[in-house]
CSV table of N, CA and C in Angstrom, one decimal:
chain,number,residue,atom,x,y,z
A,1,CYS,N,0.8,-1.2,0.0
A,1,CYS,CA,0.0,0.0,0.0
A,1,CYS,C,0.9,1.3,0.0
A,2,ILE,N,1.9,1.3,0.9
A,2,ILE,CA,2.8,2.5,0.9
A,2,ILE,C,3.6,2.5,-0.3
A,3,ASP,N,4.0,1.4,-0.8
A,3,ASP,CA,4.8,1.3,-2.0
A,3,ASP,C,4.0,1.9,-3.2
A,4,ALA,N,2.7,1.5,-3.3
A,4,ALA,CA,1.9,2.1,-4.3
A,4,ALA,C,1.7,3.6,-4.2
A,5,TRP,N,1.5,4.0,-3.0
A,5,TRP,CA,1.4,5.5,-2.7
A,5,TRP,C,2.7,6.2,-3.1
A,6,ALA,N,3.8,5.6,-2.8
A,6,ALA,CA,5.1,6.2,-3.1
A,6,ALA,C,5.3,6.3,-4.6
A,7,LEU,N,4.8,5.3,-5.3
A,7,LEU,CA,4.9,5.3,-6.8
A,7,LEU,C,4.1,6.4,-7.4
A,8,CYS,N,2.9,6.7,-6.8
A,8,CYS,CA,2.0,7.7,-7.3
A,8,CYS,C,2.4,9.1,-6.8
A,9,ASN,N,3.3,9.1,-5.9
A,9,ASN,CA,3.7,10.4,-5.3
A,9,ASN,C,5.2,10.5,-5.2
A,10,PRO,N,5.9,10.4,-6.3
A,10,PRO,CA,7.4,10.4,-6.3
A,10,PRO,C,8.0,11.7,-5.8
A,11,ASP,N,7.2,12.8,-5.8
A,11,ASP,CA,7.6,14.1,-5.4
A,11,ASP,C,7.5,14.3,-3.8
A,12,LYS,N,7.1,13.2,-3.1
A,12,LYS,CA,6.8,13.3,-1.7
A,12,LYS,C,7.6,12.2,-0.9
A,13,PRO,N,8.9,12.2,-1.1
A,13,PRO,CA,9.7,11.2,-0.4
A,13,PRO,C,9.7,11.3,1.1
A,14,ASP,N,9.6,12.5,1.6
A,14,ASP,CA,9.6,12.7,3.1
A,14,ASP,C,8.3,12.1,3.7
A,15,ALA,N,7.2,12.4,3.0
A,15,ALA,CA,5.9,11.8,3.4
A,15,ALA,C,5.9,10.3,3.4
A,16,THR,N,6.5,9.7,2.4
A,16,THR,CA,6.6,8.3,2.3
A,16,THR,C,7.4,7.7,3.4
A,17,ARG,N,8.5,8.4,3.7
A,17,ARG,CA,9.3,7.9,4.8
A,17,ARG,C,8.6,8.0,6.2
A,18,GLN,N,7.8,9.1,6.4
A,18,GLN,CA,7.0,9.2,7.6
A,18,GLN,C,6.0,8.2,7.7
A,19,PHE,N,5.3,7.8,6.6
A,19,PHE,CA,4.3,6.8,6.6
A,19,PHE,C,5.0,5.4,7.0
A,20,ARG,N,6.1,5.1,6.4
A,20,ARG,CA,6.8,3.9,6.7
A,20,ARG,C,7.2,3.8,8.2
A,21,CYS,N,7.7,4.9,8.7
A,21,CYS,CA,8.1,5.0,10.1
A,21,CYS,C,6.9,4.7,11.0
A,22,ALA,N,5.8,5.4,10.7
A,22,ALA,CA,4.6,5.2,11.5
A,22,ALA,C,4.0,3.7,11.4
A,23,LEU,N,4.1,3.2,10.2
A,23,LEU,CA,3.6,1.8,10.0
A,23,LEU,C,4.5,0.8,10.8
A,24,GLU,N,5.8,1.0,10.8
A,24,GLU,CA,6.7,0.1,11.5
A,24,GLU,C,6.4,0.3,13.0
A,25,LEU,N,6.2,1.5,13.5
A,25,LEU,CA,5.8,1.7,14.9
A,25,LEU,C,4.6,1.0,15.3
A,26,GLN,N,3.6,1.0,14.4
A,26,GLN,CA,2.3,0.3,14.7
A,26,GLN,C,2.5,-1.2,14.8
A,27,ARG,N,3.4,-1.7,14.0
A,27,ARG,CA,3.8,-3.2,14.1
A,27,ARG,C,4.4,-3.5,15.5
A,28,LEU,N,5.2,-2.5,16.0
A,28,LEU,CA,5.8,-2.7,17.3
A,28,LEU,C,4.7,-2.7,18.4
A,29,PHE,N,3.8,-1.7,18.3
A,29,PHE,CA,2.7,-1.6,19.2
A,29,PHE,C,1.8,-2.9,19.2
A,30,LEU,N,1.6,-3.5,18.1
A,30,LEU,CA,0.9,-4.8,18.0
A,30,LEU,C,1.6,-5.9,18.8
A,31,LEU,N,2.9,-5.9,18.7
A,31,LEU,CA,3.6,-6.9,19.6
A,31,LEU,C,3.4,-6.6,21.1
A,32,GLY,N,3.4,-5.3,21.4
A,32,GLY,CA,3.2,-4.9,22.8
A,32,GLY,C,1.8,-5.2,23.3
A,33,VAL,N,0.8,-4.9,22.6
A,33,VAL,CA,-0.6,-5.1,23.1
A,33,VAL,C,-0.9,-6.6,23.0
A,34,ASN,N,-0.2,-7.4,22.3
A,34,ASN,CA,-0.5,-8.8,22.3
A,34,ASN,C,0.4,-9.5,23.3
A,35,ASP,N,1.0,-8.8,24.2
A,35,ASP,CA,1.8,-9.4,25.3
A,35,ASP,C,3.0,-10.2,24.8
A,36,ALA,N,3.6,-9.7,23.7
A,36,ALA,CA,4.8,-10.3,23.2
A,36,ALA,C,6.0,-9.5,23.6
A,37,GLY,N,6.0,-9.0,24.8
A,37,GLY,CA,7.2,-8.2,25.3
A,37,GLY,C,8.5,-8.9,25.2
A,38,SER,N,8.5,-10.2,25.4
A,38,SER,CA,9.7,-11.0,25.3
A,38,SER,C,10.3,-11.0,23.9
A,39,LYS,N,9.5,-10.8,22.9
A,39,LYS,CA,10.0,-10.8,21.5
A,39,LYS,C,10.2,-9.4,20.9
A,40,LEU,N,10.0,-8.4,21.8
A,40,LEU,CA,9.9,-7.0,21.3
A,40,LEU,C,11.2,-6.2,21.3
A,41,LEU,N,12.2,-6.6,22.1
A,41,LEU,CA,13.4,-5.7,22.2
A,41,LEU,C,14.2,-5.6,20.9
A,42,GLN,N,14.4,-6.8,20.2
A,42,GLN,CA,15.2,-6.7,19.0
A,42,GLN,C,14.5,-5.8,17.9
A,43,PRO,N,13.2,-6.0,17.7
A,43,PRO,CA,12.6,-5.1,16.7
A,43,PRO,C,12.6,-3.7,17.1
A,44,VAL,N,12.5,-3.4,18.4
A,44,VAL,CA,12.6,-2.0,18.9
A,44,VAL,C,14.0,-1.4,18.6
A,45,ARG,N,15.0,-2.2,18.9
A,45,ARG,CA,16.3,-1.7,18.6
A,45,ARG,C,16.5,-1.5,17.1
A,46,GLN,N,16.0,-2.3,16.3
A,46,GLN,CA,16.1,-2.1,14.8
A,46,GLN,C,15.4,-0.9,14.4
A,47,TRP,N,14.2,-0.6,15.0
A,47,TRP,CA,13.4,0.6,14.7
A,47,TRP,C,14.2,1.8,15.0
A,48,LEU,N,14.8,1.8,16.2
A,48,LEU,CA,15.6,3.0,16.7
A,48,LEU,C,16.8,3.2,15.8
A,49,GLU,N,17.4,2.1,15.3
A,49,GLU,CA,18.5,2.3,14.5
A,49,GLU,C,18.1,2.9,13.1
A,50,HIS,N,17.0,2.4,12.6
A,50,HIS,CA,16.5,2.9,11.3
A,50,HIS,C,15.8,4.2,11.3
A,51,TRP,N,15.2,4.6,12.4
A,51,TRP,CA,14.5,5.9,12.5
A,51,TRP,C,15.0,6.8,13.6
A,52,PRO,N,16.2,7.1,13.7
A,52,PRO,CA,16.7,7.9,14.8
A,52,PRO,C,16.2,9.3,14.8
A,53,ASP,N,15.7,9.8,13.6
A,53,ASP,CA,15.3,11.1,13.5
A,53,ASP,C,13.7,11.2,13.4
A,54,ALA,N,13.1,10.2,14.0
A,54,ALA,CA,11.6,10.2,14.0
A,54,ALA,C,11.1,11.3,14.9
A,55,ARG,N,9.8,11.6,14.7
A,55,ARG,CA,9.1,12.5,15.6
A,55,ARG,C,9.4,12.1,17.1
A,56,LEU,N,9.5,13.2,17.9
A,56,LEU,CA,9.7,12.9,19.3
A,56,LEU,C,8.6,12.0,19.9
A,57,ARG,N,7.4,12.2,19.5
A,57,ARG,CA,6.3,11.3,20.1
A,57,ARG,C,6.6,9.9,19.8
A,58,TYR,N,7.0,9.6,18.5
A,58,TYR,CA,7.3,8.2,18.1
A,58,TYR,C,8.5,7.7,18.9
A,59,LEU,N,9.5,8.5,19.0
A,59,LEU,CA,10.7,8.0,19.8
A,59,LEU,C,10.3,7.7,21.3
A,60,GLY,N,9.6,8.6,21.9
A,60,GLY,CA,9.2,8.4,23.2
A,60,GLY,C,8.4,7.1,23.4
A,61,ASP,N,7.5,6.9,22.5
A,61,ASP,CA,6.7,5.6,22.5
A,61,ASP,C,7.6,4.4,22.3
A,62,VAL,N,8.5,4.5,21.5
A,62,VAL,CA,9.4,3.3,21.2
A,62,VAL,C,10.3,3.1,22.4
A,63,PHE,N,10.8,4.1,23.1
A,63,PHE,CA,11.5,3.9,24.3
A,63,PHE,C,10.6,3.3,25.4
A,64,ASN,N,9.4,3.6,25.4
A,64,ASN,CA,8.4,3.0,26.4
A,64,ASN,C,8.3,1.5,26.0
A,65,LEU,N,8.2,1.2,24.7
A,65,LEU,CA,8.1,-0.2,24.3
A,65,LEU,C,9.4,-1.0,24.7
A,66,ALA,N,10.6,-0.3,24.6
A,66,ALA,CA,11.8,-1.0,25.0
A,66,ALA,C,11.8,-1.2,26.5
A,67,ALA,N,11.3,-0.3,27.3
A,67,ALA,CA,11.3,-0.5,28.7
A,67,ALA,C,10.3,-1.7,29.0
A,68,TYR,N,9.2,-1.8,28.3
A,68,TYR,CA,8.3,-2.9,28.5
A,68,TYR,C,8.9,-4.2,28.1
A,69,ALA,N,9.7,-4.2,27.0
A,69,ALA,CA,10.3,-5.4,26.6
A,69,ALA,C,11.3,-5.9,27.7
A,70,CYS,N,12.1,-4.9,28.2
A,70,CYS,CA,13.1,-5.3,29.2
A,70,CYS,C,12.4,-5.8,30.5
A,71,LYS,N,11.3,-5.2,30.9
A,71,LYS,CA,10.5,-5.7,32.0
A,71,LYS,C,10.1,-7.1,31.8
A,72,SER,N,9.6,-7.4,30.6
A,72,SER,CA,9.2,-8.7,30.2
A,72,SER,C,10.3,-9.8,30.3
A,73,ASN,N,11.5,-9.3,29.9
A,73,ASN,CA,12.7,-10.2,29.9
A,73,ASN,C,13.5,-10.2,31.2
A,74,GLY,N,13.1,-9.4,32.2
A,74,GLY,CA,13.8,-9.3,33.4
A,74,GLY,C,15.1,-8.5,33.4
A,75,ASP,N,15.3,-7.7,32.3
A,75,ASP,CA,16.4,-6.9,32.2
A,75,ASP,C,16.1,-5.5,32.8
A,76,ILE,N,16.1,-5.5,34.1
A,76,ILE,CA,15.6,-4.3,34.9
A,76,ILE,C,16.5,-3.1,34.6
A,77,ALA,N,17.8,-3.2,34.8
A,77,ALA,CA,18.6,-2.0,34.6
A,77,ALA,C,18.5,-1.4,33.3
A,78,GLU,N,18.5,-2.2,32.2
A,78,GLU,CA,18.4,-1.7,30.9
A,78,GLU,C,17.0,-1.1,30.7
A,79,GLY,N,16.0,-1.7,31.3
A,79,GLY,CA,14.6,-1.2,31.2
A,79,GLY,C,14.5,0.2,31.8
A,80,LEU,N,15.1,0.3,33.0
A,80,LEU,CA,15.1,1.6,33.7
A,80,LEU,C,15.8,2.7,32.8
A,81,ALA,N,16.9,2.3,32.2
A,81,ALA,CA,17.6,3.3,31.3
A,81,ALA,C,16.7,3.7,30.2
A,82,TYR,N,16.1,2.7,29.5
A,82,TYR,CA,15.2,3.1,28.4
A,82,TYR,C,14.0,4.0,28.9
A,83,ALA,N,13.5,3.6,30.1
A,83,ALA,CA,12.4,4.4,30.6
A,83,ALA,C,12.8,5.8,30.9
A,84,GLU,N,14.0,6.0,31.5
A,84,GLU,CA,14.5,7.3,31.8
A,84,GLU,C,14.7,8.1,30.5
A,85,HIS,N,15.3,7.5,29.5
A,85,HIS,CA,15.5,8.2,28.3
A,85,HIS,C,14.2,8.6,27.6
A,86,GLY,N,13.3,7.7,27.6
A,86,GLY,CA,12.0,7.9,27.0
A,86,GLY,C,11.2,9.0,27.8
A,87,ARG,N,11.4,9.0,29.1
A,87,ARG,CA,10.7,10.1,29.9
A,87,ARG,C,11.1,11.5,29.5
A,88,GLY,N,12.4,11.6,29.3
A,88,GLY,CA,13.0,12.9,28.9
A,88,GLY,C,12.4,13.3,27.5
A,89,ILE,N,12.3,12.4,26.6
A,89,ILE,CA,11.7,12.7,25.3
A,89,ILE,C,10.2,13.0,25.4
A,90,GLN,N,9.5,12.2,26.2
A,90,GLN,CA,8.0,12.5,26.4
A,90,GLN,C,7.8,13.9,27.0
A,91,ARG,N,8.7,14.3,28.0
A,91,ARG,CA,8.5,15.6,28.6
A,91,ARG,C,8.8,16.7,27.6
A,92,ARG,N,9.9,16.5,26.8
A,92,ARG,CA,10.2,17.6,25.8
A,92,ARG,C,9.1,17.7,24.8
A,93,ASP,N,8.4,16.6,24.4
A,93,ASP,CA,7.3,16.6,23.5
A,93,ASP,C,6.0,17.0,24.1
A,94,ARG,N,6.0,17.1,25.4
A,94,ARG,CA,4.7,17.3,26.2
A,94,ARG,C,3.7,16.2,25.9
A,95,GLY,N,4.2,15.0,25.7
A,95,GLY,CA,3.4,13.8,25.5
A,95,GLY,C,2.9,13.2,26.8
A,96,ASN,N,1.9,13.8,27.4
A,96,ASN,CA,1.4,13.4,28.7
A,96,ASN,C,0.9,11.9,28.7
A,97,TYR,N,0.2,11.5,27.6
A,97,TYR,CA,-0.3,10.1,27.6
A,97,TYR,C,0.9,9.1,27.6
A,98,GLY,N,1.9,9.4,26.7
A,98,GLY,CA,3.1,8.5,26.7
A,98,GLY,C,3.8,8.6,28.0
A,99,LEU,N,3.9,9.8,28.6
A,99,LEU,CA,4.6,9.9,29.9
A,99,LEU,C,3.9,9.2,31.0
A,100,SER,N,2.5,9.1,30.9
A,100,SER,CA,1.8,8.4,31.9
A,100,SER,C,2.1,6.9,31.8
A,101,TRP,N,2.3,6.4,30.6
A,101,TRP,CA,2.7,5.0,30.4
A,101,TRP,C,4.1,4.8,30.9
A,102,ASN,N,4.9,5.7,30.6
A,102,ASN,CA,6.3,5.6,31.0
A,102,ASN,C,6.5,5.5,32.5
A,103,LEU,N,5.7,6.3,33.2
A,103,LEU,CA,5.8,6.3,34.7
A,103,LEU,C,5.2,5.0,35.2
A,104,LEU,N,4.2,4.4,34.5
A,104,LEU,CA,3.7,3.1,34.9
A,104,LEU,C,4.8,2.0,34.7
A,105,LEU,N,5.4,2.1,33.6
A,105,LEU,CA,6.5,1.1,33.3
A,105,LEU,C,7.7,1.2,34.3
A,106,ASP,N,8.0,2.5,34.6
A,106,ASP,CA,9.1,2.7,35.5
A,106,ASP,C,8.7,2.1,36.9
A,107,ALA,N,7.5,2.3,37.3
A,107,ALA,CA,7.0,1.8,38.6
A,107,ALA,C,7.1,0.3,38.6
A,108,LEU,N,6.7,-0.4,37.5
A,108,LEU,CA,6.7,-1.8,37.4
A,108,LEU,C,8.1,-2.4,37.4
A,109,LEU,N,9.0,-1.7,36.7
A,109,LEU,CA,10.4,-2.1,36.7
A,109,LEU,C,11.0,-2.0,38.1
A,110,HIS,N,10.7,-0.9,38.8
A,110,HIS,CA,11.2,-0.8,40.2
A,110,HIS,C,10.6,-1.8,41.1
A,111,LEU,N,9.3,-2.1,40.9
A,111,LEU,CA,8.6,-3.1,41.7
A,111,LEU,C,9.2,-4.4,41.5
A,112,LYS,N,9.5,-4.8,40.2
A,112,LYS,CA,10.1,-6.0,39.9
A,112,LYS,C,11.5,-6.2,40.5
A,113,ALA,N,12.2,-5.1,40.6
A,113,ALA,CA,13.6,-5.1,41.2
A,113,ALA,C,13.5,-5.1,42.7
A,114,GLY,N,12.3,-4.9,43.3
A,114,GLY,CA,12.2,-4.8,44.8
A,114,GLY,C,12.5,-3.5,45.3
A,115,ASN,N,12.6,-2.4,44.5
A,115,ASN,CA,12.8,-1.1,45.0
A,115,ASN,C,11.5,-0.4,45.2
A,116,LEU,N,10.9,-0.7,46.3
A,116,LEU,CA,9.5,-0.3,46.6
A,116,LEU,C,9.3,1.2,46.7
A,117,HIS,N,10.3,1.9,47.3
A,117,HIS,CA,10.2,3.4,47.4
A,117,HIS,C,10.2,4.0,46.0
A,118,ALA,N,11.1,3.6,45.2
A,118,ALA,CA,11.2,4.2,43.8
A,118,ALA,C,9.9,3.8,43.0
A,119,ALA,N,9.4,2.6,43.2
A,119,ALA,CA,8.2,2.2,42.5
A,119,ALA,C,7.0,3.1,43.0
A,120,ARG,N,6.9,3.3,44.3
A,120,ARG,CA,5.8,4.2,44.8
A,120,ARG,C,5.9,5.6,44.3
A,121,ASN,N,7.2,6.1,44.2
A,121,ASN,CA,7.4,7.5,43.7
A,121,ASN,C,7.0,7.6,42.3
A,122,SER,N,7.4,6.6,41.4
A,122,SER,CA,7.0,6.7,40.0
A,122,SER,C,5.5,6.6,39.8
A,123,SER,N,4.9,5.7,40.6
A,123,SER,CA,3.4,5.5,40.5
A,123,SER,C,2.7,6.8,41.0
A,124,GLN,N,3.2,7.4,42.1
A,124,GLN,CA,2.5,8.6,42.6
A,124,GLN,C,2.7,9.7,41.5
A,125,GLN,N,3.8,9.8,40.9
A,125,GLN,CA,4.0,10.8,39.8
A,125,GLN,C,3.0,10.5,38.7
A,126,GLY,N,2.8,9.3,38.4
A,126,GLY,CA,1.9,8.9,37.3
A,126,GLY,C,0.5,9.3,37.7
A,127,LEU,N,0.1,9.1,38.9
A,127,LEU,CA,-1.3,9.5,39.3
A,127,LEU,C,-1.4,11.0,39.3
A,128,GLN,N,-0.4,11.7,39.7
A,128,GLN,CA,-0.5,13.2,39.7
A,128,GLN,C,-0.6,13.7,38.3
A,129,LEU,N,0.2,13.1,37.4
A,129,LEU,CA,0.1,13.5,35.9
A,129,LEU,C,-1.3,13.2,35.4
A,130,LEU,N,-1.8,12.1,35.7
A,130,LEU,CA,-3.2,11.8,35.2
A,130,LEU,C,-4.2,12.8,35.8
A,131,ARG,N,-4.1,13.1,37.0
A,131,ARG,CA,-5.0,14.1,37.6
A,131,ARG,C,-4.9,15.5,37.0
A,132,GLU,N,-3.6,15.9,36.8
A,132,GLU,CA,-3.4,17.3,36.4
A,132,GLU,C,-3.5,17.5,34.9
A,133,HIS,N,-3.2,16.5,34.1
A,133,HIS,CA,-3.1,16.7,32.6
A,133,HIS,C,-4.0,15.8,31.8
A,134,LEU,N,-4.6,14.8,32.4
A,134,LEU,CA,-5.3,13.8,31.6
A,134,LEU,C,-6.7,13.5,32.2
A,135,ASN,N,-7.3,14.5,32.9
A,135,ASN,CA,-8.6,14.4,33.5
A,135,ASN,C,-8.8,13.2,34.3
A,136,GLY,N,-7.7,12.8,35.0
A,136,GLY,CA,-7.8,11.6,35.9
A,136,GLY,C,-7.8,10.3,35.2
A,137,PHE,N,-8.1,10.2,33.9
A,137,PHE,CA,-8.0,9.0,33.1
A,137,PHE,C,-8.2,7.8,33.9
A,138,PRO,N,-9.4,7.4,34.3
A,138,PRO,CA,-9.7,6.3,35.2
A,138,PRO,C,-9.2,5.0,34.7
A,139,GLU,N,-9.2,4.8,33.4
A,139,GLU,CA,-8.8,3.5,32.9
A,139,GLU,C,-7.3,3.3,33.2
A,140,HIS,N,-6.5,4.4,33.0
A,140,HIS,CA,-5.1,4.2,33.3
A,140,HIS,C,-4.8,4.3,34.8
A,141,ALA,N,-5.5,5.2,35.5
A,141,ALA,CA,-5.3,5.3,36.9
A,141,ALA,C,-5.5,4.0,37.6
A,142,ALA,N,-6.4,3.1,37.1
A,142,ALA,CA,-6.6,1.8,37.7
A,142,ALA,C,-5.3,1.0,37.8
A,143,PHE,N,-4.5,1.0,36.8
A,143,PHE,CA,-3.2,0.3,36.8
A,143,PHE,C,-2.3,0.9,38.0
A,144,GLN,N,-2.3,2.2,38.1
A,144,GLN,CA,-1.5,2.8,39.1
A,144,GLN,C,-2.0,2.5,40.5
A,145,HIS,N,-3.3,2.4,40.7
A,145,HIS,CA,-3.8,2.1,42.0
A,145,HIS,C,-3.5,0.7,42.4
A,146,VAL,N,-3.5,-0.2,41.4
A,146,VAL,CA,-3.2,-1.6,41.7
A,146,VAL,C,-1.7,-1.7,42.1
A,147,ILE,N,-0.8,-1.0,41.4
A,147,ILE,CA,0.6,-0.9,41.8
A,147,ILE,C,0.7,-0.4,43.2
A,148,GLN,N,0.0,0.7,43.5
A,148,GLN,CA,0.1,1.3,44.8
A,148,GLN,C,-0.4,0.3,45.9
A,149,ALA,N,-1.4,-0.5,45.5
A,149,ALA,CA,-1.9,-1.6,46.4
A,149,ALA,C,-0.8,-2.6,46.7
A,150,ALA,N,-0.1,-3.0,45.7
A,150,ALA,CA,0.9,-4.0,45.8
A,150,ALA,C,2.0,-3.5,46.7
A,151,ILE,N,2.4,-2.2,46.6
A,151,ILE,CA,3.4,-1.6,47.4
A,151,ILE,C,3.0,-1.5,48.8
A,152,ALA,N,1.7,-1.0,49.0
A,152,ALA,CA,1.2,-0.9,50.4
A,152,ALA,C,1.2,-2.3,51.1
A,153,TYR,N,0.8,-3.3,50.3
A,153,TYR,CA,0.9,-4.7,50.9
A,153,TYR,C,2.3,-5.1,51.3
A,154,GLU,N,3.3,-4.8,50.5
A,154,GLU,CA,4.6,-5.1,50.9
A,154,GLU,C,5.1,-4.4,52.1
A,155,PHE,N,4.5,-3.2,52.4
A,155,PHE,CA,4.9,-2.4,53.6
A,155,PHE,C,3.9,-2.8,54.7
A,156,ASP,N,3.2,-3.9,54.6
A,156,ASP,CA,2.2,-4.3,55.6
A,156,ASP,C,1.2,-3.3,56.0
A,157,GLN,N,0.8,-2.4,55.0
A,157,GLN,CA,-0.2,-1.5,55.1
A,157,GLN,C,-1.5,-2.1,54.5
A,158,LEU,N,-2.0,-3.1,55.2
A,158,LEU,CA,-3.0,-3.9,54.6
A,158,LEU,C,-4.3,-3.2,54.3
A,159,ASP,N,-4.7,-2.3,55.2
A,159,ASP,CA,-6.0,-1.5,55.0
A,159,ASP,C,-5.9,-0.7,53.7
A,160,SER,N,-4.7,0.0,53.6
A,160,SER,CA,-4.5,0.8,52.5
A,160,SER,C,-4.4,0.0,51.2
A,161,ALA,N,-3.7,-1.2,51.3
A,161,ALA,CA,-3.6,-2.1,50.1
A,161,ALA,C,-5.0,-2.5,49.7
A,162,GLU,N,-5.8,-2.9,50.6
A,162,GLU,CA,-7.2,-3.3,50.3
A,162,GLU,C,-8.0,-2.2,49.6
A,163,GLN,N,-7.9,-1.0,50.2
A,163,GLN,CA,-8.6,0.1,49.6
A,163,GLN,C,-8.2,0.4,48.2
A,164,LEU,N,-6.8,0.5,48.0
A,164,LEU,CA,-6.3,0.8,46.7
A,164,LEU,C,-6.6,-0.3,45.7
A,165,LEU,N,-6.6,-1.5,46.1
A,165,LEU,CA,-6.9,-2.6,45.2
A,165,LEU,C,-8.4,-2.5,44.8
A,166,GLU,N,-9.2,-2.2,45.8
A,166,GLU,CA,-10.7,-2.0,45.5
A,166,GLU,C,-10.9,-0.9,44.5
A,167,ILE,N,-10.2,0.2,44.6
A,167,ILE,CA,-10.3,1.3,43.7
A,167,ILE,C,-9.9,0.9,42.3
A,168,GLY,N,-8.8,0.2,42.2
A,168,GLY,CA,-8.3,-0.3,40.9
A,168,GLY,C,-9.2,-1.3,40.3
A,169,THR,N,-9.7,-2.3,41.1
A,169,THR,CA,-10.5,-3.3,40.5
A,169,THR,C,-11.9,-2.8,40.1
A,170,GLU,N,-12.5,-1.9,40.9
A,170,GLU,CA,-13.8,-1.3,40.6
A,170,GLU,C,-13.7,-0.6,39.2
A,171,ALA,N,-12.6,0.1,39.0
A,171,ALA,CA,-12.4,0.8,37.7
A,171,ALA,C,-12.3,-0.2,36.6
A,172,ILE,N,-11.6,-1.2,36.9
A,172,ILE,CA,-11.4,-2.3,35.8
A,172,ILE,C,-12.8,-2.9,35.5
A,173,ASP,N,-13.6,-3.2,36.5
A,173,ASP,CA,-14.9,-3.8,36.3
A,173,ASP,C,-15.8,-2.8,35.6
A,174,ALA,N,-15.8,-1.5,36.0
A,174,ALA,CA,-16.7,-0.5,35.5
A,174,ALA,C,-16.3,-0.1,34.0
A,175,LEU,N,-15.0,-0.1,33.7
A,175,LEU,CA,-14.6,0.3,32.4
A,175,LEU,C,-14.2,-0.8,31.4
A,176,GLY,N,-14.2,-2.0,31.9
A,176,GLY,CA,-13.9,-3.1,31.1
A,176,GLY,C,-12.5,-3.2,30.5
A,177,ILE,N,-11.5,-2.7,31.3
A,177,ILE,CA,-10.1,-2.8,30.9
A,177,ILE,C,-9.4,-4.0,31.4
């Protein structure tokens, strides 16, 4: 399809390149949403090598995918590095939706590493971002509340853990996520 468009529009090579970049990014997203994180890191690295000058939004999203892939593979330090780099890109681009996912991934990576204080901090930043810039986005906040519940449980704050888990699961039930 893109090849046909490119043949019909030889005077628009930049647009063709942007379409190809976006299509390849969508293929990476499909791996991510299909829980194929363990198979995602190599294609992400290839995308980054091929599209280093992509739009900031795309780059931020791909660094989030890399962090997710590393989380799935247990490569915590590498995942945290990808998350940190992606967070800087998302902030420069003012990509609050991507940044909210980034903070969720950062919290999950820290949680998986057993760094509960850092996980709580990232999750709290994510909830604050959701409240201040994304109208609370209950579908996404549910994930953060469940992370907060897991952290509260680990600190033996059982009442808080139960309350946070209830908030998260009620949102999941109500919104079908």
